[in-house]
Coordinates of C-alpha atoms and ligand atoms in Angstrom, one line a residue:
M1165 CA -189.8 162.7 118.4
P1166 CA -192.5 160.1 117.8
D1167 CA -191.5 156.7 119.1
R1168 CA -191.5 155.2 115.7
R1169 CA -188.5 157.2 114.6
R1170 CA -185.5 155.6 116.2
P1171 CA -182.5 158.0 116.3
L1172 CA -179.8 157.2 113.8
V1173 CA -176.1 158.3 114.2
A1174 CA -174.1 157.6 111.1
G1175 CA -170.4 158.1 110.5
N1176 CA -169.1 159.1 107.1
W1177 CA -165.4 158.3 106.9
K1178 CA -165.1 159.9 103.5
M1179 CA -161.8 159.0 101.7
N1180 CA -160.1 158.1 105.0
G1181 CA -159.1 154.8 106.5
R1182 CA -156.7 152.0 106.1
A1183 CA -156.9 148.4 107.3
A1184 CA -155.3 149.5 110.6
D1185 CA -158.3 151.7 111.2
L1186 CA -160.6 148.7 111.5
L1187 CA -159.6 148.9 115.1
E1188 CA -161.7 152.0 115.4
I1189 CA -164.7 150.1 114.1
A1190 CA -163.9 147.3 116.5
A1191 CA -164.0 149.9 119.3
I1192 CA -167.4 151.2 118.1
R1193 CA -168.7 147.7 118.1
S1194 CA -167.5 147.1 121.7
A1195 CA -169.0 150.4 122.9
V1196 CA -172.3 149.6 121.3
L1197 CA -172.4 146.1 122.7
A1198 CA -171.6 147.6 126.1
G1199 CA -174.8 149.6 125.8
Q1200 CA -173.5 153.0 125.0
A1201 CA -176.0 154.8 122.8
A1202 CA -178.5 152.0 123.2
A1203 CA -181.3 154.3 122.1
A1204 CA -179.8 155.0 118.7
E1205 CA -179.1 153.0 115.6
I1206 CA -175.4 153.1 114.7
V1207 CA -174.1 153.1 111.2
V1208 CA -170.5 153.4 110.0
C1209 CA -169.7 154.3 106.4
P1210 CA -166.1 153.4 105.7
P1211 CA -164.4 153.6 102.3
V1212 CA -165.6 150.8 100.1
T1213 CA -162.1 149.2 100.4
L1214 CA -162.8 148.4 104.1
L1215 CA -166.5 147.4 103.8
M1216 CA -166.1 143.6 103.8
D1217 CA -163.5 143.6 106.6
A1218 CA -165.6 146.0 108.6
G1219 CA -168.5 143.5 108.1
R1220 CA -166.4 140.8 109.7
V1221 CA -165.5 143.2 112.6
C1222 CA -169.2 144.1 113.2
A1223 CA -170.6 140.6 112.8
G1224 CA -172.9 139.7 115.7
S1225 CA -173.4 143.3 116.8
P1226 CA -176.1 145.8 116.0
V1227 CA -173.6 148.1 114.3
K1228 CA -174.6 148.5 110.6
L1229 CA -172.4 149.5 107.7
G1230 CA -173.0 151.9 104.9
A1231 CA -171.3 153.0 101.7
Q1232 CA -170.8 156.6 100.6
D1233 CA -172.0 156.4 97.0
C1234 CA -173.3 153.9 94.4
D1235 CA -173.8 153.8 90.7
P1236 CA -177.4 153.7 89.3
A1237 CA -176.6 150.6 87.2
Q1238 CA -176.6 147.1 88.5
D1239 CA -173.6 145.7 86.5
G1240 CA -171.7 146.3 83.3
A1241 CA -169.3 148.6 81.6
H1242 CA -168.9 151.2 84.3
T1243 CA -165.2 151.2 85.0
G1244 CA -164.4 152.3 88.5
D1245 CA -168.0 152.4 89.7
V1246 CA -169.6 150.2 92.3
S1247 CA -173.3 149.2 92.1
A1248 CA -175.8 149.2 95.0
E1249 CA -176.1 145.4 94.5
M1250 CA -172.3 145.0 95.0
L1251 CA -172.5 147.1 98.2
K1252 CA -175.3 145.0 99.5
D1253 CA -173.3 141.9 98.6
A1254 CA -170.3 143.3 100.5
G1255 CA -172.3 143.8 103.7
A1256 CA -173.7 147.3 103.5
S1257 CA -177.2 148.1 104.8
Y1258 CA -177.1 151.8 104.0
V1259 CA -175.7 154.0 101.3
I1260 CA -175.2 157.8 101.3
V1261 CA -176.3 159.5 98.1
G1262 CA -176.1 163.2 97.1
H1263 CA -173.4 164.2 99.6
S1264 CA -172.4 167.8 98.8
E1265 CA -168.8 166.7 98.1
R1266 CA -170.1 164.4 95.4
R1267 CA -172.5 167.0 94.1
A1268 CA -169.6 169.6 93.9
C1269 CA -166.6 167.5 93.0
H1270 CA -168.4 165.1 90.6
A1271 CA -171.0 167.5 89.3
E1272 CA -173.8 165.2 90.5
S1273 CA -177.2 166.5 89.5
D1274 CA -180.4 166.0 91.5
A1275 CA -181.6 163.6 88.7
L1276 CA -178.5 161.5 89.1
V1277 CA -178.9 161.5 92.9
R1278 CA -182.5 160.3 92.5
A1279 CA -181.3 157.5 90.2
K1280 CA -178.8 156.5 92.7
A1281 CA -181.4 156.5 95.5
G1282 CA -183.7 154.4 93.4
A1283 CA -180.9 151.9 92.7
A1284 CA -180.1 151.6 96.4
L1285 CA -183.7 150.8 97.1
R1286 CA -183.8 148.3 94.3
A1287 CA -180.8 146.6 95.9
G1288 CA -182.4 146.4 99.3
L1289 CA -180.3 149.2 100.9
D1290 CA -181.5 152.0 103.0
V1291 CA -180.7 155.4 101.6
I1292 CA -179.2 158.4 103.4
L1293 CA -180.1 161.3 100.9
C1294 CA -178.1 164.5 101.6
V1295 CA -179.4 168.0 100.9
G1296 CA -178.2 171.4 102.0
E1297 CA -177.6 174.9 100.9
T1298 CA -174.3 176.7 100.2
Q1299 CA -173.2 179.7 102.2
A1300 CA -174.2 182.1 99.3
E1301 CA -177.7 180.6 99.2
R1302 CA -178.0 181.0 103.0
V1303 CA -176.8 184.6 102.9
A1304 CA -179.2 185.3 100.0
G1305 CA -182.1 184.0 102.1
A1306 CA -182.6 181.1 99.7
A1307 CA -181.8 178.1 101.9
L1308 CA -185.4 176.8 102.2
E1309 CA -185.9 177.2 98.5
R1310 CA -182.7 175.4 97.6
V1311 CA -183.5 172.4 99.9
A1312 CA -187.0 172.2 98.6
A1313 CA -185.7 172.1 95.1
Q1314 CA -183.1 169.4 95.9
L1315 CA -185.8 167.3 97.7
G1316 CA -188.3 167.7 94.9
A1317 CA -185.8 166.6 92.3
S1318 CA -183.9 163.9 94.1
L1319 CA -186.2 162.1 96.4
P1320 CA -186.9 158.5 95.4
N1321 CA -190.4 157.3 94.8
D1322 CA -190.7 155.4 98.0
A1323 CA -190.3 156.8 101.6
A1324 CA -189.7 153.4 103.2
H1325 CA -186.0 152.8 103.8
L1326 CA -185.3 156.5 103.3
V1327 CA -183.3 158.8 105.6
V1328 CA -182.7 162.5 104.7
A1329 CA -179.6 164.3 106.0
Y1330 CA -179.8 168.1 106.1
E1331 CA -176.2 169.2 105.7
P1332 CA -175.6 172.9 105.1
V1333 CA -172.5 172.9 102.8
W1334 CA -170.9 175.7 104.8
A1335 CA -171.0 173.7 108.0
I1336 CA -169.3 170.6 106.7
G1337 CA -165.8 170.3 108.0
T1338 CA -165.7 173.9 109.0
G1339 CA -166.4 173.8 112.8
V1340 CA -169.2 176.2 112.2
T1341 CA -172.8 175.2 112.7
P1342 CA -176.2 176.9 112.2
T1343 CA -178.0 178.2 115.2
A1344 CA -180.3 175.8 117.0
A1345 CA -183.2 178.0 115.7
D1346 CA -182.1 177.8 112.1
I1347 CA -181.7 174.0 112.4
A1348 CA -185.1 173.7 113.9
A1349 CA -186.6 175.8 111.2
M1350 CA -185.0 173.8 108.4
H1351 CA -185.9 170.4 109.9
G1352 CA -189.5 171.5 110.4
F1353 CA -189.5 172.6 106.8
V1354 CA -188.0 169.3 105.6
R1355 CA -190.5 167.4 107.6
G1356 CA -193.3 169.4 105.9
Q1357 CA -191.8 168.7 102.4
L1358 CA -191.5 165.0 103.2
E1359 CA -195.2 164.9 104.3
R1360 CA -196.2 166.6 101.2
H1361 CA -194.2 164.3 98.9
F1362 CA -195.1 161.1 100.8
P1363 CA -198.6 161.5 102.3
G1364 CA -198.7 159.1 105.2
G1365 CA -195.1 158.0 104.8
G1366 CA -193.2 161.3 105.3
K1367 CA -193.7 161.3 109.1
K1368 CA -191.6 158.1 109.4
V1369 CA -188.6 159.4 107.5
R1370 CA -185.7 160.2 109.8
V1371 CA -184.1 163.6 109.2
L1372 CA -180.5 163.8 110.4
Y1373 CA -178.5 166.9 110.9
G1374 CA -174.9 166.9 109.5
G1375 CA -172.2 169.5 109.6
S1376 CA -169.5 169.9 112.2
V1377 CA -171.2 167.7 114.8
R1378 CA -168.6 167.2 117.5
P1379 CA -168.5 165.7 121.0
E1380 CA -168.8 169.2 122.5
N1381 CA -172.0 170.2 120.6
A1382 CA -173.7 166.9 120.0
A1383 CA -176.0 167.0 123.0
E1384 CA -177.3 170.5 122.0
L1385 CA -177.7 169.7 118.3
L1386 CA -179.3 166.3 118.8
A1387 CA -181.9 167.7 121.3
I1388 CA -183.3 170.1 118.6
E1389 CA -186.9 169.4 117.6
E1390 CA -187.3 167.2 114.5
V1391 CA -183.5 166.3 114.5
D1392 CA -183.6 162.5 114.4
G1393 CA -179.9 161.9 114.6
A1394 CA -176.6 163.0 113.0
L1395 CA -174.5 162.3 110.0
V1396 CA -171.0 162.8 111.3
G1397 CA -167.8 163.3 109.2
G1398 CA -164.5 164.1 110.8
A1399 CA -165.6 163.2 114.3
S1400 CA -166.6 159.7 113.2
L1401 CA -163.0 158.7 112.5
K1402 CA -162.2 158.1 116.2
A1403 CA -164.4 155.7 118.0
S1404 CA -164.1 157.7 121.3
E1405 CA -165.4 160.9 119.7
F1406 CA -168.1 159.1 117.6
M1407 CA -169.4 157.3 120.7
I1408 CA -169.6 160.5 122.7
I1409 CA -171.8 161.9 120.0
A1410 CA -174.0 158.8 119.7
G1411 CA -174.0 158.6 123.5
A1412 CA -176.0 161.8 123.6
Y1413 CA -179.0 159.5 123.0
S1414 CA -178.4 157.5 126.2
V1415 CA -179.6 160.6 128.1
L1416 CA -181.7 162.6 125.7
K1417 CA -184.2 160.4 123.9
A1418 CA -185.7 156.9 124.3
P1419 CA -186.2 154.8 121.1
Ligands
PEP429 C1 -170.1 165.0 106.3 O1 -169.1 164.8 105.6 O2 -171.2 164.5 106.0 C2 -170.0 165.9 107.5 C3 -171.0 166.2 108.2 O3 -168.7 166.2 107.9 P1 -168.2 167.0 109.2 O4 -168.9 166.3 110.4 O5 -166.8 166.7 109.3 O6 -168.6 168.4 109.1

């Protein structure tokens, strides 16, 4: 990995977490301050209800916070939605857009995901844009085609402050992961797409792997060529597990 791409390990808490779980974020903060995973940037994406309190917990530490979604609009008559500007105001540095659960459960189109990514950049947030094929698409040999189409239709105009997460839908929350060879092939492909979309800038975009990353497989997955870090779901809810995953970077790769 070129030196300029610092590894990133991000935890996506999804719709999990109560005030008591801020203790897990406090434990992540302590571990990061103690130098675990010093080579990696660490981001926690709690539910929006915990964002401000999590900001107080992480104050004075390198742990950054992210949100899991944003609305394309800045303010106004959008009952129940939260804008990127509000997330920034609440202490977020990152926002995930286009997660497969939002694409599937909220019928989010690539065009909407692109609008959300643009809104995030407008607000001064870094974007973690998720792409990935379904099991049926993988079996049909259409994984690369699907990811290329998602990237083509949902990438924002600017590569600065952009992170892409390759998350095969069939690997999310299932305990199943692609082979190392398949991950390497997809990440190489995504890198090529990014360089084509952003001449000069695509090389700098970090491409994370997501889908059943666990303490037991993190070292192997994070060592794969062109994998610049991980987007971690279930295993990010416990600081002890999340920090084992992030800690893979204390032995694998220098910043
Ligand atoms: C995710 O939700 O982005 C994810 C990768 O989940 P899990 O790690 O639980 O598969």
